């Protein structure tokens, strides 16, 4: 009678000892591992993220975030241990002899400013421990200061296709030069009749409140890329609704360029790729499908690299505002970032609806019925941007529409 009980007791003791050894081994592997390795191994659990707003906002419309929830091991996203050299869009060979790159290198001033090897886009392979440690010291949009590693990493791991590495596939434009038009929303386009000229380009970039209906003759209809921050996109839908901007451009071949100016851009991008409502934060419950369409896959989204934004600001648009109390708010305008993105990826670039010397003759936006003066905000330096477009036009690097 006692033998079976004794055997069961031995089995229970053996099972308990085995479990203790396994737990202790896991404890030692976790606690004694280098801190940076534990961060990568334990925090990047994208499926278990719970985001909650906390702390003091940084800049207009921004938030700091805290990470909570249960993060189980074994399903983590692990960046590569070695930093790979980012591969920019420009490394796709171009047969164009009169390209932006060729003209910039021939100009004594701009050859010192343009660095075409700077990465334009960011995707999953860029997210390494070295990159995290470097960018976490710079505030957004130039880095990840104050952003949870798990949020950034779980978003970037979804940008894992070849389409996320290049703005466009040069193989689809065999021979010749890839011609791009970047369309701003300046009042100079009202009555311009530039619609056909804009649509004649291979690719067309549009930004923020890109009203098309009723202005086709002036601004065209083609949309290849729509560039924005979540903040500017949503503000445009509110501010320009009365002018007809009630929907972000959509289309089968249209691509979206996220400018990561805030934590909400990373969170919205992740939800857009996954096709799920935004889980937390100021955009909680928002459905990305209403902005980007019901079938938006990861291939439709591009994310500008923080290093690219830093490079553009430092070398092209280093404003005196950086020396004022508004330094933490300053960044180039959405239009400026899209135009400079095109300059680093396309062969030939035309700019429409951007600020010119005679801007006072035109309304702030082309779709306004009554003339409104151009408003200068502290977070942008529009006069510096105007001077840059003028210089690039004179150097033959862009074609700036003027009248």
mmCIF file of C-alpha atoms in Angstrom:
data_model
loop_
_atom_site.group_PDB
_atom_site.id
_atom_site.type_symbol
_atom_site.label_atom_id
_atom_site.label_comp_id
_atom_site.label_asym_id
_atom_site.label_seq_id
_atom_site.Cartn_x
_atom_site.Cartn_y
_atom_site.Cartn_z
ATOM 1 C CA UNK A 1 0.000 0.000 0.000
ATOM 2 C CA UNK A 2 2.829 2.450 0.832
ATOM 3 C CA UNK A 3 4.918 1.802 -2.266
ATOM 4 C CA UNK A 4 2.671 3.620 -4.815
ATOM 5 C CA UNK A 5 2.430 6.693 -2.542
ATOM 6 C CA UNK A 6 6.209 6.758 -2.148
ATOM 7 C CA UNK A 7 6.692 6.601 -5.923
ATOM 8 C CA UNK A 8 4.244 9.438 -6.473
ATOM 9 C CA UNK A 9 6.003 11.528 -3.830
ATOM 10 C CA UNK A 10 9.374 10.925 -5.529
ATOM 11 C CA UNK A 11 7.955 11.942 -8.898
ATOM 12 C CA UNK A 12 6.521 15.151 -7.417
ATOM 13 C CA UNK A 13 9.853 16.032 -5.788
ATOM 14 C CA UNK A 14 11.697 15.351 -9.046
ATOM 15 C CA UNK A 15 9.282 17.539 -11.016
ATOM 16 C CA UNK A 16 9.633 20.345 -8.498
ATOM 17 C CA UNK A 17 13.422 20.168 -8.615
ATOM 18 C CA UNK A 18 13.401 20.253 -12.438
ATOM 19 C CA UNK A 19 11.112 23.286 -12.498
ATOM 20 C CA UNK A 20 13.312 25.094 -9.991
ATOM 21 C CA UNK A 21 16.427 24.444 -12.056
ATOM 22 C CA UNK A 22 14.738 25.700 -15.224
ATOM 23 C CA UNK A 23 13.505 28.865 -13.504
ATOM 24 C CA UNK A 24 16.932 29.500 -12.006
ATOM 25 C CA UNK A 25 18.607 29.025 -15.392
ATOM 26 C CA UNK A 26 16.180 31.481 -16.978
ATOM 27 C CA UNK A 27 16.805 33.928 -14.097
ATOM 28 C CA UNK A 28 20.575 33.767 -14.540
ATOM 29 C CA UNK A 29 20.315 34.165 -18.340
ATOM 30 C CA UNK A 30 18.116 37.216 -17.901
ATOM 31 C CA UNK A 31 19.700 38.954 -14.920
ATOM 32 C CA UNK A 32 23.316 38.306 -15.785
ATOM 33 C CA UNK A 33 22.994 39.209 -19.463
ATOM 34 C CA UNK A 34 24.240 42.664 -20.451
ATOM 35 C CA UNK A 35 21.613 45.344 -19.874
ATOM 36 C CA UNK A 36 21.393 46.274 -23.583
ATOM 37 C CA UNK A 37 20.764 42.635 -24.539
ATOM 38 C CA UNK A 38 17.992 42.324 -21.939
ATOM 39 C CA UNK A 39 16.336 45.449 -23.340
ATOM 40 C CA UNK A 40 16.297 44.006 -26.843
ATOM 41 C CA UNK A 41 15.255 40.514 -25.675
ATOM 42 C CA UNK A 42 12.523 41.486 -23.229
ATOM 43 C CA UNK A 43 11.015 44.820 -24.265
ATOM 44 C CA UNK A 44 10.362 44.325 -27.950
ATOM 45 C CA UNK A 45 7.153 42.349 -27.651
ATOM 46 C CA UNK A 46 4.907 44.040 -30.239
ATOM 47 C CA UNK A 47 1.847 41.882 -29.655
ATOM 48 C CA UNK A 48 1.620 42.813 -25.970
ATOM 49 C CA UNK A 49 2.057 46.578 -26.195
ATOM 50 C CA UNK A 50 -0.158 48.734 -24.046
ATOM 51 C CA UNK A 51 0.469 52.417 -24.616
ATOM 52 C CA UNK A 52 -0.588 55.125 -22.223
ATOM 53 C CA UNK A 53 0.048 58.835 -22.449
ATOM 54 C CA UNK A 54 2.084 60.278 -19.605
ATOM 55 C CA UNK A 55 4.453 63.116 -18.809
ATOM 56 C CA UNK A 56 4.868 66.504 -20.437
ATOM 57 C CA UNK A 57 4.195 66.915 -24.182
ATOM 58 C CA UNK A 58 7.120 67.787 -26.394
ATOM 59 C CA UNK A 59 6.157 70.361 -28.971
ATOM 60 C CA UNK A 60 2.746 70.949 -30.501
ATOM 61 C CA UNK A 61 0.476 67.920 -30.557
ATOM 62 C CA UNK A 62 3.100 65.549 -29.184
ATOM 63 C CA UNK A 63 3.107 63.164 -26.240
ATOM 64 C CA UNK A 64 5.501 61.119 -24.199
ATOM 65 C CA UNK A 65 4.487 57.527 -23.616
ATOM 66 C CA UNK A 66 4.859 54.832 -20.975
ATOM 67 C CA UNK A 67 5.070 51.124 -21.679
ATOM 68 C CA UNK A 68 2.969 48.710 -19.660
ATOM 69 C CA UNK A 69 1.417 45.263 -19.903
ATOM 70 C CA UNK A 70 2.726 41.742 -19.846
ATOM 71 C CA UNK A 71 5.691 41.144 -22.119
ATOM 72 C CA UNK A 72 6.345 37.439 -22.500
ATOM 73 C CA UNK A 73 9.700 36.237 -23.796
ATOM 74 C CA UNK A 74 10.214 34.007 -26.798
ATOM 75 C CA UNK A 75 8.435 36.122 -29.399
ATOM 76 C CA UNK A 76 10.636 39.188 -29.403
ATOM 77 C CA UNK A 77 11.806 41.262 -32.321
ATOM 78 C CA UNK A 78 15.619 41.213 -32.174
ATOM 79 C CA UNK A 79 17.529 43.804 -34.192
ATOM 80 C CA UNK A 80 20.704 42.628 -35.849
ATOM 81 C CA UNK A 81 23.743 42.984 -33.624
ATOM 82 C CA UNK A 82 25.766 44.762 -36.298
ATOM 83 C CA UNK A 83 24.823 48.098 -37.808
ATOM 84 C CA UNK A 84 24.303 47.721 -41.533
ATOM 85 C CA UNK A 85 24.974 50.652 -43.808
ATOM 86 C CA UNK A 86 21.541 52.025 -44.748
ATOM 87 C CA UNK A 87 20.839 51.638 -48.425
ATOM 88 C CA UNK A 88 19.264 54.816 -49.779
ATOM 89 C CA UNK A 89 16.947 54.974 -52.766
ATOM 90 C CA UNK A 90 19.698 56.622 -54.789
ATOM 91 C CA UNK A 91 21.750 53.409 -54.935
ATOM 92 C CA UNK A 92 19.440 52.152 -57.632
ATOM 93 C CA UNK A 93 21.470 53.001 -60.741
ATOM 94 C CA UNK A 94 20.108 55.796 -62.922
ATOM 95 C CA UNK A 95 20.845 56.199 -66.650
ATOM 96 C CA UNK A 96 19.855 59.887 -66.511
ATOM 97 C CA UNK A 97 22.715 62.156 -67.582
ATOM 98 C CA UNK A 98 20.986 65.400 -66.524
ATOM 99 C CA UNK A 99 19.956 64.262 -63.072
ATOM 100 C CA UNK A 100 19.708 66.186 -59.819
ATOM 101 C CA UNK A 101 22.812 64.359 -58.634
ATOM 102 C CA UNK A 102 24.819 65.300 -61.731
ATOM 103 C CA UNK A 103 23.754 68.946 -61.555
ATOM 104 C CA UNK A 104 24.394 69.180 -57.812
ATOM 105 C CA UNK A 105 27.883 67.722 -58.160
ATOM 106 C CA UNK A 106 28.644 70.238 -60.916
ATOM 107 C CA UNK A 107 27.640 73.193 -58.744
ATOM 108 C CA UNK A 108 30.441 74.628 -56.537
ATOM 109 C CA UNK A 109 28.035 75.441 -53.697
ATOM 110 C CA UNK A 110 25.643 72.501 -53.686
ATOM 111 C CA UNK A 111 28.262 69.818 -54.247
ATOM 112 C CA UNK A 112 29.357 70.527 -50.655
ATOM 113 C CA UNK A 113 25.797 70.386 -49.297
ATOM 114 C CA UNK A 114 24.300 67.308 -50.959
ATOM 115 C CA UNK A 115 25.284 63.943 -49.472
ATOM 116 C CA UNK A 116 23.410 61.419 -51.591
ATOM 117 C CA UNK A 117 24.540 58.483 -49.464
ATOM 118 C CA UNK A 118 22.423 59.681 -46.549
ATOM 119 C CA UNK A 119 19.581 57.163 -46.069
ATOM 120 C CA UNK A 120 16.202 58.555 -47.102
ATOM 121 C CA UNK A 121 13.950 55.815 -45.737
ATOM 122 C CA UNK A 122 14.070 53.604 -42.675
ATOM 123 C CA UNK A 123 13.020 49.947 -42.527
ATOM 124 C CA UNK A 124 13.412 46.957 -40.231
ATOM 125 C CA UNK A 125 17.069 46.161 -40.896
ATOM 126 C CA UNK A 126 18.089 49.646 -39.789
ATOM 127 C CA UNK A 127 16.817 49.065 -36.261
ATOM 128 C CA UNK A 128 19.905 47.885 -34.437
ATOM 129 C CA UNK A 129 21.200 48.327 -30.930
ATOM 130 C CA UNK A 130 23.746 50.841 -32.188
ATOM 131 C CA UNK A 131 21.048 52.866 -33.966
ATOM 132 C CA UNK A 132 18.808 52.835 -30.907
ATOM 133 C CA UNK A 133 21.572 54.023 -28.605
ATOM 134 C CA UNK A 134 22.479 56.800 -31.035
ATOM 135 C CA UNK A 135 19.021 58.082 -31.908
ATOM 136 C CA UNK A 136 17.575 57.902 -28.399
ATOM 137 C CA UNK A 137 19.718 60.941 -27.555
ATOM 138 C CA UNK A 138 18.059 63.155 -30.224
ATOM 139 C CA UNK A 139 14.494 64.418 -29.934
ATOM 140 C CA UNK A 140 11.922 63.693 -32.621
ATOM 141 C CA UNK A 141 11.843 64.118 -35.572
ATOM 142 C CA UNK A 142 15.634 63.764 -35.598
ATOM 143 C CA UNK A 143 15.742 60.828 -33.222
ATOM 144 C CA UNK A 144 13.847 58.785 -30.638
ATOM 145 C CA UNK A 145 14.421 60.638 -27.397
ATOM 146 C CA UNK A 146 11.607 59.814 -24.977
ATOM 147 C CA UNK A 147 10.063 57.171 -27.245
ATOM 148 C CA UNK A 148 9.656 53.613 -25.903
ATOM 149 C CA UNK A 149 11.980 51.168 -27.612
ATOM 150 C CA UNK A 150 9.121 48.675 -27.926
ATOM 151 C CA UNK A 151 6.941 51.138 -29.860
ATOM 152 C CA UNK A 152 9.652 52.096 -32.331
ATOM 153 C CA UNK A 153 10.881 48.528 -32.792
ATOM 154 C CA UNK A 154 7.484 46.906 -33.229
ATOM 155 C CA UNK A 155 6.626 49.474 -35.903
ATOM 156 C CA UNK A 156 9.888 49.147 -37.823
ATOM 157 C CA UNK A 157 9.736 45.359 -37.874
ATOM 158 C CA UNK A 158 6.624 45.655 -40.059
ATOM 159 C CA UNK A 159 8.555 47.610 -42.720
ATOM 160 C CA UNK A 160 10.267 44.472 -43.957
ATOM 161 C CA UNK A 161 9.635 44.325 -47.693
ATOM 162 C CA UNK A 162 11.729 45.596 -50.593
ATOM 163 C CA UNK A 163 9.028 48.218 -51.252
ATOM 164 C CA UNK A 164 9.854 49.835 -47.900
ATOM 165 C CA UNK A 165 13.499 50.309 -48.909
ATOM 166 C CA UNK A 166 12.986 52.507 -51.962
ATOM 167 C CA UNK A 167 10.606 55.327 -52.684
ATOM 168 C CA UNK A 168 9.910 53.766 -56.068
ATOM 169 C CA UNK A 169 11.187 50.915 -58.216
ATOM 170 C CA UNK A 170 13.430 52.384 -60.876
ATOM 171 C CA UNK A 171 12.966 49.233 -62.970
ATOM 172 C CA UNK A 172 9.430 50.431 -63.735
ATOM 173 C CA UNK A 173 10.928 53.463 -65.520
ATOM 174 C CA UNK A 174 13.319 51.882 -68.018
ATOM 175 C CA UNK A 175 15.623 54.334 -69.748
ATOM 176 C CA UNK A 176 15.540 58.096 -69.571
ATOM 177 C CA UNK A 177 15.044 60.230 -66.490
ATOM 178 C CA UNK A 178 12.443 59.818 -63.741
ATOM 179 C CA UNK A 179 10.659 63.170 -63.638
ATOM 180 C CA UNK A 180 8.887 64.183 -60.432
ATOM 181 C CA UNK A 181 6.545 67.047 -59.595
ATOM 182 C CA UNK A 182 6.116 68.153 -55.989
ATOM 183 C CA UNK A 183 2.889 70.109 -55.525
ATOM 184 C CA UNK A 184 2.585 72.488 -52.602
ATOM 185 C CA UNK A 185 -0.633 74.248 -51.705
ATOM 186 C CA UNK A 186 0.456 77.848 -52.358
ATOM 187 C CA UNK A 187 -1.987 80.371 -53.797
ATOM 188 C CA UNK A 188 0.297 80.902 -56.784
ATOM 189 C CA UNK A 189 -1.372 77.849 -58.359
ATOM 190 C CA UNK A 190 -4.836 79.434 -58.434
ATOM 191 C CA UNK A 191 -5.458 80.236 -62.096
ATOM 192 C CA UNK A 192 -2.071 78.830 -63.116
ATOM 193 C CA UNK A 193 -3.422 76.209 -65.554
ATOM 194 C CA UNK A 194 -0.515 73.941 -64.660
ATOM 195 C CA UNK A 195 -2.604 70.793 -64.260
ATOM 196 C CA UNK A 196 -1.487 69.106 -67.491
ATOM 197 C CA UNK A 197 2.153 69.982 -66.891
ATOM 198 C CA UNK A 198 2.001 68.506 -63.394
ATOM 199 C CA UNK A 199 0.318 65.299 -64.550
ATOM 200 C CA UNK A 200 2.870 64.861 -67.340
ATOM 201 C CA UNK A 201 5.530 63.944 -64.742
ATOM 202 C CA UNK A 202 6.271 60.308 -63.974
ATOM 203 C CA UNK A 203 5.561 60.776 -60.274
ATOM 204 C CA UNK A 204 3.609 63.447 -58.398
ATOM 205 C CA UNK A 205 4.017 64.266 -54.691
ATOM 206 C CA UNK A 206 1.245 66.021 -52.770
ATOM 207 C CA UNK A 207 1.003 67.132 -49.146
ATOM 208 C CA UNK A 208 -1.440 67.919 -46.355
ATOM 209 C CA UNK A 209 -4.619 69.636 -47.655
ATOM 210 C CA UNK A 210 -4.244 68.542 -51.265
ATOM 211 C CA UNK A 211 -7.589 69.734 -52.651
ATOM 212 C CA UNK A 212 -8.035 68.488 -56.221
ATOM 213 C CA UNK A 213 -11.736 68.538 -57.074
ATOM 214 C CA UNK A 214 -12.607 71.795 -58.770
ATOM 215 C CA UNK A 215 -8.954 72.724 -59.304
ATOM 216 C CA UNK A 216 -7.902 70.026 -61.756
ATOM 217 C CA UNK A 217 -6.967 72.566 -64.428
ATOM 218 C CA UNK A 218 -4.548 74.275 -62.055
ATOM 219 C CA UNK A 219 -3.118 71.390 -59.994
ATOM 220 C CA UNK A 220 -3.797 68.220 -62.015
ATOM 221 C CA UNK A 221 -5.169 64.945 -60.702
ATOM 222 C CA UNK A 222 -2.244 62.495 -60.474
ATOM 223 C CA UNK A 223 -1.087 61.455 -57.010
ATOM 224 C CA UNK A 224 1.848 59.060 -56.600
ATOM 225 C CA UNK A 225 2.872 60.019 -53.065
ATOM 226 C CA UNK A 226 1.066 61.737 -50.232
ATOM 227 C CA UNK A 227 3.403 63.119 -47.545
ATOM 228 C CA UNK A 228 2.359 64.136 -44.029
ATOM 229 C CA UNK A 229 2.683 63.855 -40.294
ATOM 230 C CA UNK A 230 -0.363 62.507 -38.488
ATOM 231 C CA UNK A 231 -0.733 65.962 -36.940
ATOM 232 C CA UNK A 232 -0.678 67.855 -40.255
ATOM 233 C CA UNK A 233 -2.945 65.298 -41.934
ATOM 234 C CA UNK A 234 -5.608 65.548 -39.252
ATOM 235 C CA UNK A 235 -5.337 69.320 -38.979
ATOM 236 C CA UNK A 236 -5.753 69.588 -42.752
ATOM 237 C CA UNK A 237 -8.914 67.463 -42.673
ATOM 238 C CA UNK A 238 -10.356 69.853 -40.100
ATOM 239 C CA UNK A 239 -9.060 73.193 -41.384
ATOM 240 C CA UNK A 240 -9.698 72.627 -45.097
ATOM 241 C CA UNK A 241 -12.939 70.659 -44.935
ATOM 242 C CA UNK A 242 -14.883 73.739 -46.027
ATOM 243 C CA UNK A 243 -12.686 73.889 -49.154
ATOM 244 C CA UNK A 244 -13.357 70.286 -50.111
ATOM 245 C CA UNK A 245 -10.538 68.406 -48.395
ATOM 246 C CA UNK A 246 -12.640 65.707 -46.757
ATOM 247 C CA UNK A 247 -10.559 62.661 -47.621
ATOM 248 C CA UNK A 248 -6.862 61.828 -47.790
ATOM 249 C CA UNK A 249 -5.941 60.820 -51.368
ATOM 250 C CA UNK A 250 -6.371 57.098 -52.005
ATOM 251 C CA UNK A 251 -5.551 54.835 -54.913
ATOM 252 C CA UNK A 252 -4.188 51.445 -55.846
ATOM 253 C CA UNK A 253 -0.732 52.700 -56.791
ATOM 254 C CA UNK A 254 -0.569 55.611 -54.357
ATOM 255 C CA UNK A 255 2.072 55.440 -51.594
ATOM 256 C CA UNK A 256 2.103 57.211 -48.242
ATOM 257 C CA UNK A 257 5.194 58.900 -46.813
ATOM 258 C CA UNK A 258 5.154 59.172 -43.022
ATOM 259 C CA UNK A 259 7.241 61.966 -41.493
ATOM 260 C CA UNK A 260 7.997 60.686 -37.965
ATOM 261 C CA UNK A 261 7.604 63.946 -36.057
ATOM 262 C CA UNK A 262 5.960 62.391 -33.010
ATOM 263 C CA UNK A 263 5.188 59.111 -31.246
ATOM 264 C CA UNK A 264 1.720 59.108 -32.804
ATOM 265 C CA UNK A 265 3.265 58.721 -36.288
ATOM 266 C CA UNK A 266 4.895 55.430 -35.281
ATOM 267 C CA UNK A 267 1.720 54.211 -33.566
ATOM 268 C CA UNK A 268 -0.552 55.179 -36.481
ATOM 269 C CA UNK A 269 1.829 53.585 -38.989
ATOM 270 C CA UNK A 270 1.830 50.300 -37.091
ATOM 271 C CA UNK A 271 -1.972 50.249 -36.869
ATOM 272 C CA UNK A 272 -2.258 51.138 -40.565
ATOM 273 C CA UNK A 273 -0.078 48.196 -41.591
ATOM 274 C CA UNK A 274 -1.869 45.791 -39.267
ATOM 275 C CA UNK A 275 -5.291 47.095 -40.272
ATOM 276 C CA UNK A 276 -6.362 47.591 -36.651
ATOM 277 C CA UNK A 277 -7.680 50.583 -34.685
ATOM 278 C CA UNK A 278 -5.126 52.713 -32.860
ATOM 279 C CA UNK A 279 -4.865 51.108 -29.395
ATOM 280 C CA UNK A 280 -3.984 54.099 -27.181
ATOM 281 C CA UNK A 281 -3.015 57.748 -27.054
ATOM 282 C CA UNK A 282 -4.617 60.827 -28.577
ATOM 283 C CA UNK A 283 -5.644 58.819 -31.661
ATOM 284 C CA UNK A 284 -7.127 55.928 -29.660
ATOM 285 C CA UNK A 285 -9.869 54.116 -31.526
ATOM 286 C CA UNK A 286 -9.068 55.818 -34.810
ATOM 287 C CA UNK A 287 -9.264 53.522 -37.834
ATOM 288 C CA UNK A 288 -6.382 54.046 -40.278
ATOM 289 C CA UNK A 289 -8.408 52.423 -43.070
ATOM 290 C CA UNK A 290 -10.538 55.550 -43.380
ATOM 291 C CA UNK A 291 -7.416 57.511 -44.284
ATOM 292 C CA UNK A 292 -5.412 55.016 -46.338
ATOM 293 C CA UNK A 293 -8.067 52.658 -47.696
ATOM 294 C CA UNK A 294 -9.336 49.248 -46.566
ATOM 295 C CA UNK A 295 -6.616 47.234 -48.294
ATOM 296 C CA UNK A 296 -3.515 49.222 -47.332
ATOM 297 C CA UNK A 297 -0.587 46.827 -46.922
ATOM 298 C CA UNK A 298 2.931 47.472 -45.625
ATOM 299 C CA UNK A 299 4.119 48.022 -49.211
ATOM 300 C CA UNK A 300 2.080 51.236 -49.435
ATOM 301 C CA UNK A 301 3.963 52.960 -46.613
ATOM 302 C CA UNK A 302 7.320 54.714 -46.498
ATOM 303 C CA UNK A 303 8.961 56.122 -43.374
ATOM 304 C CA UNK A 304 11.518 58.914 -43.585
ATOM 305 C CA UNK A 305 14.715 58.146 -41.688
ATOM 306 C CA UNK A 306 15.430 60.396 -38.654
ATOM 307 C CA UNK A 307 19.009 60.712 -39.947
ATOM 308 C CA UNK A 308 17.634 62.076 -43.222
ATOM 309 C CA UNK A 309 15.561 64.678 -41.386
ATOM 310 C CA UNK A 310 18.602 65.656 -39.327
ATOM 311 C CA UNK A 311 20.709 65.931 -42.476
ATOM 312 C CA UNK A 312 18.144 68.091 -44.288
ATOM 313 C CA UNK A 313 17.775 70.442 -41.351
ATOM 314 C CA UNK A 314 21.499 70.723 -40.648
ATOM 315 C CA UNK A 315 22.733 71.143 -44.215
ATOM 316 C CA UNK A 316 19.830 72.747 -46.113
ATOM 317 C CA UNK A 317 17.516 74.503 -43.658
ATOM 318 C CA UNK A 318 19.483 75.323 -40.527
ATOM 319 C CA UNK A 319 17.329 78.198 -39.315
ATOM 320 C CA UNK A 320 18.199 80.957 -36.860
ATOM 321 C CA UNK A 321 15.087 79.795 -35.001
ATOM 322 C CA UNK A 322 17.278 77.026 -33.603
ATOM 323 C CA UNK A 323 18.990 79.735 -31.561
ATOM 324 C CA UNK A 324 15.732 80.998 -30.048
ATOM 325 C CA UNK A 325 13.186 79.838 -27.491
ATOM 326 C CA UNK A 326 11.394 78.032 -30.340
ATOM 327 C CA UNK A 327 14.306 75.733 -31.129
ATOM 328 C CA UNK A 328 12.560 72.620 -29.810
ATOM 329 C CA UNK A 329 9.549 73.323 -32.050
ATOM 330 C CA UNK A 330 11.399 74.065 -35.274
ATOM 331 C CA UNK A 331 11.447 71.695 -38.209
ATOM 332 C CA UNK A 332 11.233 72.238 -41.977
ATOM 333 C CA UNK A 333 7.711 72.378 -43.378
ATOM 334 C CA UNK A 334 6.030 69.282 -44.769
ATOM 335 C CA UNK A 335 6.332 70.720 -48.266
ATOM 336 C CA UNK A 336 10.041 71.363 -47.825
ATOM 337 C CA UNK A 337 10.642 67.822 -46.588
ATOM 338 C CA UNK A 338 8.752 66.335 -49.543
ATOM 339 C CA UNK A 339 10.591 68.495 -52.066
ATOM 340 C CA UNK A 340 13.971 67.572 -50.583
ATOM 341 C CA UNK A 341 12.928 63.906 -50.493
ATOM 342 C CA UNK A 342 12.179 64.081 -54.212
ATOM 343 C CA UNK A 343 15.548 65.758 -54.821
ATOM 344 C CA UNK A 344 17.304 62.789 -53.216
ATOM 345 C CA UNK A 345 15.388 60.111 -55.124
ATOM 346 C CA UNK A 346 14.149 61.448 -58.475
ATOM 347 C CA UNK A 347 16.248 62.424 -61.505
ATOM 348 C CA UNK A 348 14.513 65.685 -62.338
ATOM 349 C CA UNK A 349 12.269 67.683 -59.999
ATOM 350 C CA UNK A 350 9.721 70.452 -60.600
ATOM 351 C CA UNK A 351 8.224 72.399 -57.681
ATOM 352 C CA UNK A 352 4.718 73.874 -57.902
ATOM 353 C CA UNK A 353 2.885 75.894 -55.282
ATOM 354 C CA UNK A 354 5.963 76.780 -53.233
ATOM 355 C CA UNK A 355 6.806 80.177 -51.804
ATOM 356 C CA UNK A 356 8.395 82.621 -54.253
ATOM 357 C CA UNK A 357 9.688 86.211 -54.021
ATOM 358 C CA UNK A 358 6.294 87.660 -54.943
ATOM 359 C CA UNK A 359 4.283 85.517 -52.511
ATOM 360 C CA UNK A 360 2.375 88.562 -51.259
ATOM 361 C CA UNK A 361 0.509 88.734 -54.570
ATOM 362 C CA UNK A 362 -1.190 85.414 -53.900
ATOM 363 C CA UNK A 363 -3.421 83.866 -51.291
ATOM 364 C CA UNK A 364 -2.035 81.498 -48.680
ATOM 365 C CA UNK A 365 -3.623 78.482 -50.444
ATOM 366 C CA UNK A 366 -4.810 78.020 -54.007
ATOM 367 C CA UNK A 367 -8.219 76.717 -52.980
ATOM 368 C CA UNK A 368 -9.244 79.758 -50.930
ATOM 369 C CA UNK A 369 -12.029 81.845 -52.478
ATOM 370 C CA UNK A 370 -11.010 85.016 -50.656
ATOM 371 C CA UNK A 371 -7.370 86.053 -50.592
ATOM 372 C CA UNK A 372 -5.667 85.304 -47.281
ATOM 373 C CA UNK A 373 -2.105 86.356 -46.435
ATOM 374 C CA UNK A 374 0.603 83.757 -45.924
ATOM 375 C CA UNK A 375 0.918 83.028 -42.219
ATOM 376 C CA UNK A 376 4.385 82.568 -40.753
ATOM 377 C CA UNK A 377 4.547 80.239 -37.760
ATOM 378 C CA UNK A 378 7.427 79.860 -35.305
ATOM 379 C CA UNK A 379 7.893 76.158 -36.072
ATOM 380 C CA UNK A 380 8.906 76.826 -39.711
ATOM 381 C CA UNK A 381 11.221 79.273 -41.461
ATOM 382 C CA UNK A 382 9.412 79.977 -44.702
ATOM 383 C CA UNK A 383 11.768 82.743 -45.831
ATOM 384 C CA UNK A 384 14.754 80.442 -45.457
ATOM 385 C CA UNK A 385 12.902 77.831 -47.509
ATOM 386 C CA UNK A 386 12.092 80.446 -50.170
ATOM 387 C CA UNK A 387 15.778 81.370 -50.403
ATOM 388 C CA UNK A 388 16.713 77.687 -50.807
ATOM 389 C CA UNK A 389 14.207 77.107 -53.629
ATOM 390 C CA UNK A 390 15.463 80.236 -55.370
ATOM 391 C CA UNK A 391 19.079 79.065 -55.147
ATOM 392 C CA UNK A 392 18.263 75.546 -56.326
ATOM 393 C CA UNK A 393 16.299 76.972 -59.270
ATOM 394 C CA UNK A 394 19.145 79.261 -60.286
ATOM 395 C CA UNK A 395 21.570 76.342 -60.125
ATOM 396 C CA UNK A 396 19.302 74.324 -62.448
ATOM 397 C CA UNK A 397 18.790 71.620 -59.806
ATOM 398 C CA UNK A 398 15.027 72.166 -59.615
ATOM 399 C CA UNK A 399 12.487 73.912 -61.788
ATOM 400 C CA UNK A 400 10.497 76.262 -59.554
ATOM 401 C CA UNK A 401 7.146 77.399 -60.914
ATOM 402 C CA UNK A 402 6.945 81.181 -60.749
ATOM 403 C CA UNK A 403 4.629 83.822 -62.210
#
